[in-house]
mmCIF file of C-alpha atoms and ligand atoms in Angstrom:
data_model
loop_
_atom_site.group_PDB
_atom_site.id
_atom_site.type_symbol
_atom_site.label_atom_id
_atom_site.label_comp_id
_atom_site.label_asym_id
_atom_site.label_seq_id
_atom_site.Cartn_x
_atom_site.Cartn_y
_atom_site.Cartn_z
ATOM 1 C CA MET M 21 14.585 -12.112 4.036
ATOM 2 C CA LYS M 22 12.089 -9.479 2.924
ATOM 3 C CA TYR M 23 8.826 -11.000 1.694
ATOM 4 C CA PRO M 24 7.064 -9.150 -1.118
ATOM 5 C CA LEU M 25 3.914 -7.395 0.042
ATOM 6 C CA VAL M 26 0.802 -7.527 -2.157
ATOM 7 C CA ILE M 27 -2.098 -5.324 -1.088
ATOM 8 C CA GLY M 28 -5.431 -5.386 -2.909
ATOM 9 C CA ASN M 29 -7.279 -2.088 -2.502
ATOM 10 C CA TRP M 30 -10.977 -2.577 -3.276
ATOM 11 C CA LYS M 31 -11.670 1.166 -3.031
ATOM 12 C CA LEU M 32 -15.452 1.790 -3.136
ATOM 13 C CA ASN M 33 -16.296 -1.634 -4.543
ATOM 14 C CA GLY M 34 -17.754 -4.883 -3.245
ATOM 15 C CA SER M 35 -20.881 -6.099 -1.496
ATOM 16 C CA LEU M 36 -21.737 -8.663 1.136
ATOM 17 C CA SER M 37 -22.331 -11.317 -1.505
ATOM 18 C CA PHE M 38 -19.018 -10.454 -3.206
ATOM 19 C CA VAL M 39 -17.221 -10.811 0.150
ATOM 20 C CA ASN M 40 -18.928 -14.122 0.845
ATOM 21 C CA THR M 41 -17.824 -15.668 -2.437
ATOM 22 C CA PHE M 42 -14.495 -13.928 -3.156
ATOM 23 C CA ILE M 43 -12.837 -14.299 0.264
ATOM 24 C CA PRO M 44 -13.340 -18.055 0.864
ATOM 25 C CA THR M 45 -12.131 -18.795 -2.677
ATOM 26 C CA LEU M 46 -9.079 -16.581 -2.201
ATOM 27 C CA VAL M 47 -8.233 -18.185 1.154
ATOM 28 C CA TYR M 48 -8.401 -21.656 -0.352
ATOM 29 C CA ALA M 49 -6.528 -20.758 -3.544
ATOM 30 C CA ILE M 50 -3.502 -19.300 -1.758
ATOM 31 C CA LYS M 51 -3.258 -21.660 1.173
ATOM 32 C CA ASN M 52 0.146 -22.868 -0.023
ATOM 33 C CA ILE M 53 1.628 -19.415 -0.615
ATOM 34 C CA LYS M 54 4.641 -19.069 1.672
ATOM 35 C CA ASN M 55 6.931 -16.398 0.291
ATOM 36 C CA CYS M 56 4.733 -13.382 -0.024
ATOM 37 C CA LYS M 57 2.481 -11.367 2.277
ATOM 38 C CA VAL M 58 -1.088 -10.862 1.108
ATOM 39 C CA VAL M 59 -3.257 -8.062 2.444
ATOM 40 C CA ILE M 60 -6.712 -6.928 1.395
ATOM 41 C CA ALA M 61 -8.310 -3.548 1.875
ATOM 42 C CA PRO M 62 -12.084 -3.821 1.480
ATOM 43 C CA PRO M 63 -14.411 -0.928 2.352
ATOM 44 C CA VAL M 64 -14.468 -0.453 6.120
ATOM 45 C CA ILE M 65 -18.068 -1.668 6.427
ATOM 46 C CA TYR M 66 -17.021 -5.167 5.286
ATOM 47 C CA LEU M 67 -13.859 -5.493 7.387
ATOM 48 C CA GLY M 68 -15.617 -7.404 10.175
ATOM 49 C CA GLN M 69 -17.229 -9.898 7.805
ATOM 50 C CA VAL M 70 -13.964 -10.434 5.897
ATOM 51 C CA LYS M 71 -12.122 -10.943 9.172
ATOM 52 C CA LYS M 72 -14.650 -13.584 10.190
ATOM 53 C CA ILE M 73 -14.178 -15.518 6.959
ATOM 54 C CA LEU M 74 -10.384 -15.177 7.023
ATOM 55 C CA HIS M 75 -10.361 -16.909 10.386
ATOM 56 C CA LYS M 76 -6.845 -18.384 10.673
ATOM 57 C CA SER M 77 -5.674 -17.507 7.151
ATOM 58 C CA PHE M 78 -2.342 -15.681 6.891
ATOM 59 C CA ILE M 79 -4.065 -12.935 4.872
ATOM 60 C CA GLU M 80 -4.013 -9.624 6.763
ATOM 61 C CA LEU M 81 -6.495 -6.780 6.653
ATOM 62 C CA CYS M 82 -5.985 -3.174 5.711
ATOM 63 C CA ALA M 83 -8.300 -0.174 6.117
ATOM 64 C CA GLN M 84 -8.493 2.442 3.391
ATOM 65 C CA ASN M 85 -8.542 5.459 5.677
ATOM 66 C CA VAL M 86 -8.391 6.672 9.287
ATOM 67 C CA ASP M 87 -9.242 9.878 11.107
ATOM 68 C CA ILE M 88 -6.665 11.954 12.949
ATOM 69 C CA HIS M 89 -8.847 11.977 16.101
ATOM 70 C CA SER M 90 -9.155 9.133 18.599
ATOM 71 C CA PHE M 91 -12.765 9.752 19.669
ATOM 72 C CA GLY M 92 -15.387 12.476 19.991
ATOM 73 C CA ALA M 93 -17.779 14.494 17.875
ATOM 74 C CA PHE M 94 -16.459 13.620 14.413
ATOM 75 C CA THR M 95 -19.456 12.216 12.567
ATOM 76 C CA GLY M 96 -18.634 9.591 9.995
ATOM 77 C CA GLU M 97 -15.032 9.086 11.062
ATOM 78 C CA ILE M 98 -13.175 5.982 12.245
ATOM 79 C CA SER M 99 -10.208 6.039 14.621
ATOM 80 C CA SER M 100 -6.964 4.103 14.675
ATOM 81 C CA GLU M 101 -7.970 2.574 18.013
ATOM 82 C CA MET M 102 -11.216 1.258 16.508
ATOM 83 C CA LEU M 103 -9.340 -0.310 13.611
ATOM 84 C CA LYS M 104 -6.888 -1.873 16.022
ATOM 85 C CA ASP M 105 -9.779 -3.083 18.165
ATOM 86 C CA ILE M 106 -11.170 -5.219 15.330
ATOM 87 C CA GLY M 107 -7.791 -6.679 14.373
ATOM 88 C CA ILE M 108 -6.713 -4.531 11.430
ATOM 89 C CA LYS M 109 -2.971 -4.425 10.779
ATOM 90 C CA TYR M 110 -2.408 -1.943 7.911
ATOM 91 C CA VAL M 111 -4.024 1.374 6.960
ATOM 92 C CA ILE M 112 -3.660 3.217 3.656
ATOM 93 C CA ILE M 113 -3.011 6.938 4.033
ATOM 94 C CA GLY M 114 -2.193 9.642 1.505
ATOM 95 C CA HIS M 115 -3.869 7.918 -1.423
ATOM 96 C CA SER M 116 -4.139 10.396 -4.276
ATOM 97 C CA GLU M 117 -7.907 9.886 -4.397
ATOM 98 C CA ARG M 118 -8.105 11.220 -0.836
ATOM 99 C CA ARG M 119 -5.541 13.940 -1.464
ATOM 100 C CA ILE M 120 -7.485 15.153 -4.521
ATOM 101 C CA LEU M 121 -11.153 14.331 -3.827
ATOM 102 C CA HIS M 122 -11.064 14.982 -0.078
ATOM 103 C CA ALA M 123 -8.506 17.790 -0.049
ATOM 104 C CA GLU M 124 -6.156 15.969 2.338
ATOM 105 C CA THR M 125 -2.916 17.905 2.694
ATOM 106 C CA ASP M 126 0.589 16.580 3.372
ATOM 107 C CA GLN M 127 0.153 17.876 6.941
ATOM 108 C CA VAL M 128 -3.096 15.965 7.547
ATOM 109 C CA ILE M 129 -1.487 12.822 6.154
ATOM 110 C CA ALA M 130 1.531 13.298 8.439
ATOM 111 C CA LYS M 131 -0.888 13.476 11.403
ATOM 112 C CA LYS M 132 -2.611 10.284 10.257
ATOM 113 C CA LEU M 133 0.769 8.572 10.247
ATOM 114 C CA THR M 134 1.321 9.755 13.832
ATOM 115 C CA VAL M 135 -1.979 8.322 15.121
ATOM 116 C CA LEU M 136 -1.455 5.012 13.341
ATOM 117 C CA LYS M 137 2.006 4.537 14.782
ATOM 118 C CA LYS M 138 0.722 5.420 18.229
ATOM 119 C CA ALA M 139 -1.913 2.681 17.887
ATOM 120 C CA GLY M 140 0.682 0.175 16.628
ATOM 121 C CA LEU M 141 -0.809 -0.052 13.126
ATOM 122 C CA ILE M 142 1.259 -0.089 9.957
ATOM 123 C CA PRO M 143 0.690 2.943 7.727
ATOM 124 C CA VAL M 144 0.803 2.345 3.965
ATOM 125 C CA LEU M 145 1.787 5.824 2.875
ATOM 126 C CA CYS M 146 1.004 6.588 -0.764
ATOM 127 C CA ILE M 147 3.129 9.192 -2.474
ATOM 128 C CA GLY M 148 3.580 10.152 -6.107
ATOM 129 C CA GLU M 149 3.648 12.878 -8.696
ATOM 130 C CA THR M 150 0.898 14.389 -10.814
ATOM 131 C CA GLU M 151 0.979 14.065 -14.585
ATOM 132 C CA SER M 152 2.217 17.624 -14.957
ATOM 133 C CA GLU M 153 4.989 17.097 -12.392
ATOM 134 C CA TYR M 154 5.951 13.953 -14.301
ATOM 135 C CA GLN M 155 6.109 15.841 -17.582
ATOM 136 C CA LYS M 156 8.231 18.559 -16.006
ATOM 137 C CA GLY M 157 10.655 15.960 -14.593
ATOM 138 C CA GLN M 158 9.646 16.779 -10.996
ATOM 139 C CA THR M 159 8.824 13.241 -9.828
ATOM 140 C CA LYS M 160 11.600 12.979 -7.242
ATOM 141 C CA GLU M 161 10.963 16.490 -5.981
ATOM 142 C CA ALA M 162 7.266 15.659 -5.415
ATOM 143 C CA CYS M 163 8.095 12.423 -3.583
ATOM 144 C CA ALA M 164 10.747 14.138 -1.446
ATOM 145 C CA ARG M 165 8.277 16.878 -0.487
ATOM 146 C CA GLN M 166 5.678 14.328 0.637
ATOM 147 C CA ILE M 167 8.269 12.346 2.600
ATOM 148 C CA ASP M 168 9.794 15.421 4.220
ATOM 149 C CA THR M 169 6.441 16.579 5.685
ATOM 150 C CA ILE M 170 6.304 13.222 7.458
ATOM 151 C CA PHE M 171 9.812 13.722 8.851
ATOM 152 C CA VAL M 172 8.970 17.226 10.109
ATOM 153 C CA LEU M 173 6.067 15.988 12.236
ATOM 154 C CA ASN M 174 7.329 12.521 13.156
ATOM 155 C CA GLY M 175 11.109 12.858 13.435
ATOM 156 C CA PRO M 176 14.003 10.928 11.849
ATOM 157 C CA LYS M 177 12.595 7.492 12.778
ATOM 158 C CA ALA M 178 9.210 8.303 11.199
ATOM 159 C CA PHE M 179 9.465 5.512 8.643
ATOM 160 C CA ASN M 180 10.205 2.719 11.079
ATOM 161 C CA ASN M 181 7.620 -0.011 10.365
ATOM 162 C CA VAL M 182 5.924 1.998 7.612
ATOM 163 C CA VAL M 183 5.179 0.883 4.059
ATOM 164 C CA ILE M 184 5.569 3.408 1.271
ATOM 165 C CA ALA M 185 3.597 2.918 -1.922
ATOM 166 C CA TYR M 186 4.950 4.929 -4.820
ATOM 167 C CA GLU M 187 1.923 5.636 -6.995
ATOM 168 C CA PRO M 188 2.335 8.039 -9.915
ATOM 169 C CA ILE M 189 -1.090 9.681 -10.067
ATOM 170 C CA TRP M 190 -1.208 9.476 -13.860
ATOM 171 C CA ALA M 191 -0.758 5.694 -13.667
ATOM 172 C CA ILE M 192 -3.641 5.031 -11.267
ATOM 173 C CA GLY M 193 -6.664 3.508 -12.950
ATOM 174 C CA SER M 194 -5.314 4.522 -16.364
ATOM 175 C CA GLY M 195 -4.236 1.084 -17.568
ATOM 176 C CA LYS M 196 -0.813 2.705 -18.159
ATOM 177 C CA SER M 197 1.700 1.554 -15.558
ATOM 178 C CA ALA M 198 4.984 3.402 -15.091
ATOM 179 C CA HIS M 199 7.936 1.705 -16.801
ATOM 180 C CA PRO M 200 9.725 -0.717 -14.441
ATOM 181 C CA ASP M 201 13.062 1.111 -14.975
ATOM 182 C CA GLN M 202 11.463 4.397 -13.957
ATOM 183 C CA VAL M 203 9.851 2.753 -10.932
ATOM 184 C CA GLN M 204 13.235 1.345 -9.885
ATOM 185 C CA ASP M 205 14.857 4.764 -10.279
ATOM 186 C CA VAL M 206 12.213 6.449 -8.076
ATOM 187 C CA HIS M 207 12.266 3.658 -5.470
ATOM 188 C CA ALA M 208 16.059 3.847 -5.209
ATOM 189 C CA PHE M 209 15.716 7.611 -4.752
ATOM 190 C CA ILE M 210 13.071 7.176 -2.017
ATOM 191 C CA ARG M 211 15.260 4.669 -0.162
ATOM 192 C CA GLN M 212 18.268 6.916 -0.446
ATOM 193 C CA HIS M 213 16.242 9.950 0.699
ATOM 194 C CA ILE M 214 15.125 8.095 3.833
ATOM 195 C CA SER M 215 18.616 6.760 4.481
ATOM 196 C CA ARG M 216 19.845 10.320 4.899
ATOM 197 C CA LYS M 217 17.965 10.249 8.233
ATOM 198 C CA ASP M 218 18.303 6.556 9.090
ATOM 199 C CA LYS M 219 20.077 3.987 6.942
ATOM 200 C CA LYS M 220 18.775 0.938 8.796
ATOM 201 C CA ILE M 221 15.153 2.019 8.426
ATOM 202 C CA ALA M 222 15.733 2.808 4.747
ATOM 203 C CA ASP M 223 17.230 -0.639 4.117
ATOM 204 C CA LEU M 224 14.316 -2.382 5.839
ATOM 205 C CA ILE M 225 11.412 -0.320 4.561
ATOM 206 C CA THR M 226 8.962 -1.978 2.186
ATOM 207 C CA LEU M 227 8.562 0.050 -1.010
ATOM 208 C CA GLN M 228 5.526 -0.882 -3.058
ATOM 209 C CA TYR M 229 4.623 0.279 -6.516
ATOM 210 C CA GLY M 230 0.990 1.047 -7.405
ATOM 211 C CA GLY M 231 -0.698 2.262 -10.575
ATOM 212 C CA SER M 232 -2.290 -0.087 -13.118
ATOM 213 C CA VAL M 233 -0.497 -3.165 -11.804
ATOM 214 C CA ASP M 234 -1.859 -6.281 -13.505
ATOM 215 C CA ASN M 235 -0.937 -9.903 -14.025
ATOM 216 C CA LYS M 236 1.079 -9.008 -17.150
ATOM 217 C CA ASN M 237 3.323 -6.239 -15.806
ATOM 218 C CA VAL M 238 3.744 -7.442 -12.212
ATOM 219 C CA GLY M 239 6.723 -9.713 -13.016
ATOM 220 C CA ASP M 240 8.748 -6.914 -14.610
ATOM 221 C CA LEU M 241 7.883 -4.536 -11.790
ATOM 222 C CA LEU M 242 8.780 -6.994 -9.030
ATOM 223 C CA SER M 243 12.010 -7.937 -10.770
ATOM 224 C CA GLN M 244 13.382 -4.508 -9.853
ATOM 225 C CA PRO M 245 15.623 -4.714 -6.783
ATOM 226 C CA ASP M 246 13.934 -1.856 -4.921
ATOM 227 C CA VAL M 247 10.352 -2.929 -5.649
ATOM 228 C CA ASP M 248 9.309 -4.869 -2.538
ATOM 229 C CA GLY M 249 5.649 -5.239 -3.367
ATOM 230 C CA VAL M 250 2.638 -3.918 -5.217
ATOM 231 C CA LEU M 251 -0.499 -2.000 -4.304
ATOM 232 C CA VAL M 252 -3.174 -3.271 -6.658
ATOM 233 C CA GLY M 253 -6.446 -1.492 -7.408
ATOM 234 C CA SER M 254 -8.775 -2.670 -10.166
ATOM 235 C CA ALA M 255 -6.912 -5.922 -10.902
ATOM 236 C CA CYS M 256 -7.464 -7.144 -7.323
ATOM 237 C CA LEU M 257 -11.230 -7.342 -7.828
ATOM 238 C CA ASN M 258 -10.848 -10.073 -10.405
ATOM 239 C CA LEU M 259 -9.943 -13.226 -8.534
ATOM 240 C CA GLU M 260 -8.081 -14.824 -11.431
ATOM 241 C CA ASN M 261 -5.911 -11.732 -11.975
ATOM 242 C CA PHE M 262 -5.279 -11.234 -8.275
ATOM 243 C CA LEU M 263 -4.200 -14.871 -7.892
ATOM 244 C CA LYS M 264 -1.764 -14.540 -10.778
ATOM 245 C CA ILE M 265 -0.264 -11.417 -9.196
ATOM 246 C CA ILE M 266 0.120 -13.200 -5.840
ATOM 247 C CA ASN M 267 1.744 -16.205 -7.485
ATOM 248 C CA VAL M 268 4.282 -14.020 -9.287
ATOM 249 C CA ALA M 269 5.067 -12.167 -6.033
ATOM 250 C CA ASP M 270 5.507 -15.478 -4.232
ATOM 251 C CA LYS M 271 8.350 -16.316 -6.609
ATOM 252 C CA LYS M 272 10.238 -13.014 -6.360
ATOM 253 C CA ASN M 273 12.826 -14.331 -3.908
ATOM 254 C CA GLU M 274 12.947 -17.832 -5.338
ATOM 255 C CA TYR M 275 14.020 -16.572 -8.751
ATOM 256 C CA ASN M 276 16.098 -13.849 -7.210
ATOM 257 C CA PHE M 277 15.122 -11.911 -10.365
HETATM 258 P P1 PGA O 30 -5.146 0.750 -9.996
HETATM 259 O O1 PGA O 30 -5.195 1.476 -8.567
HETATM 260 O O2 PGA O 30 -4.392 -0.539 -9.814
HETATM 261 O O3 PGA O 30 -6.568 0.555 -10.383
HETATM 262 O O4 PGA O 30 -4.404 1.676 -10.912
HETATM 263 C C1 PGA O 30 -4.068 1.477 -7.739
HETATM 264 C C2 PGA O 30 -4.311 2.311 -6.524
HETATM 265 O O5 PGA O 30 -5.054 3.299 -6.600
HETATM 266 O O6 PGA O 30 -3.776 1.998 -5.446
#
């Protein structure tokens, strides 16, 4: 059975005191959650402290970025090996904020996927269309382009043990989530696009939706058959909202929506 995957991306938010209050409360509050995977992505500087508090909790850690190099004169960068070294399991790549604000190209993102897989980490590859592509009806084309660059560099099995997060750029941080029917349509397309190279990988891949997910829309989003999880930004910083999202995800299989 595929367990829904909830990832909370803190982005550039948090502090030591936030970590020290939020994480123990979260660990305690979800100790009985059994049917959903919970992952948090705090800023890299807090990963060690979060890891210490998580101790034996089932909650996994995710980094928000990685460099394409393993070591050397690359000031300010962090390698996949270093993330692995401190016990990180997932790494977000291709987030639109990095594509736009840090000029990361599809090619750079494809290389990041290569280094993560080499280190045995799970890439959470974000893809999605701009507002203008959405308005022109080019959503699937944009997603296919981003997926195909990964195939070119990493071959037909590129998506083995990879998470894809479909995040329409216009929905991120806007308070305006994509409609669940549209999300389902795009997710089914993504799965089908990957299955053209490898059906087994396509069937197994976890497809998350991200973009203004909150405790009110998460049920409708997760009720879609091809929505296997959610990548949550702002709503994950509010403990009450994040807990509600996790509790809804935990029931996805039980209700068989
Ligand atoms: P949001 O962010 O939930 O605040 O829209 C999602 C994301 O950027 O992954």
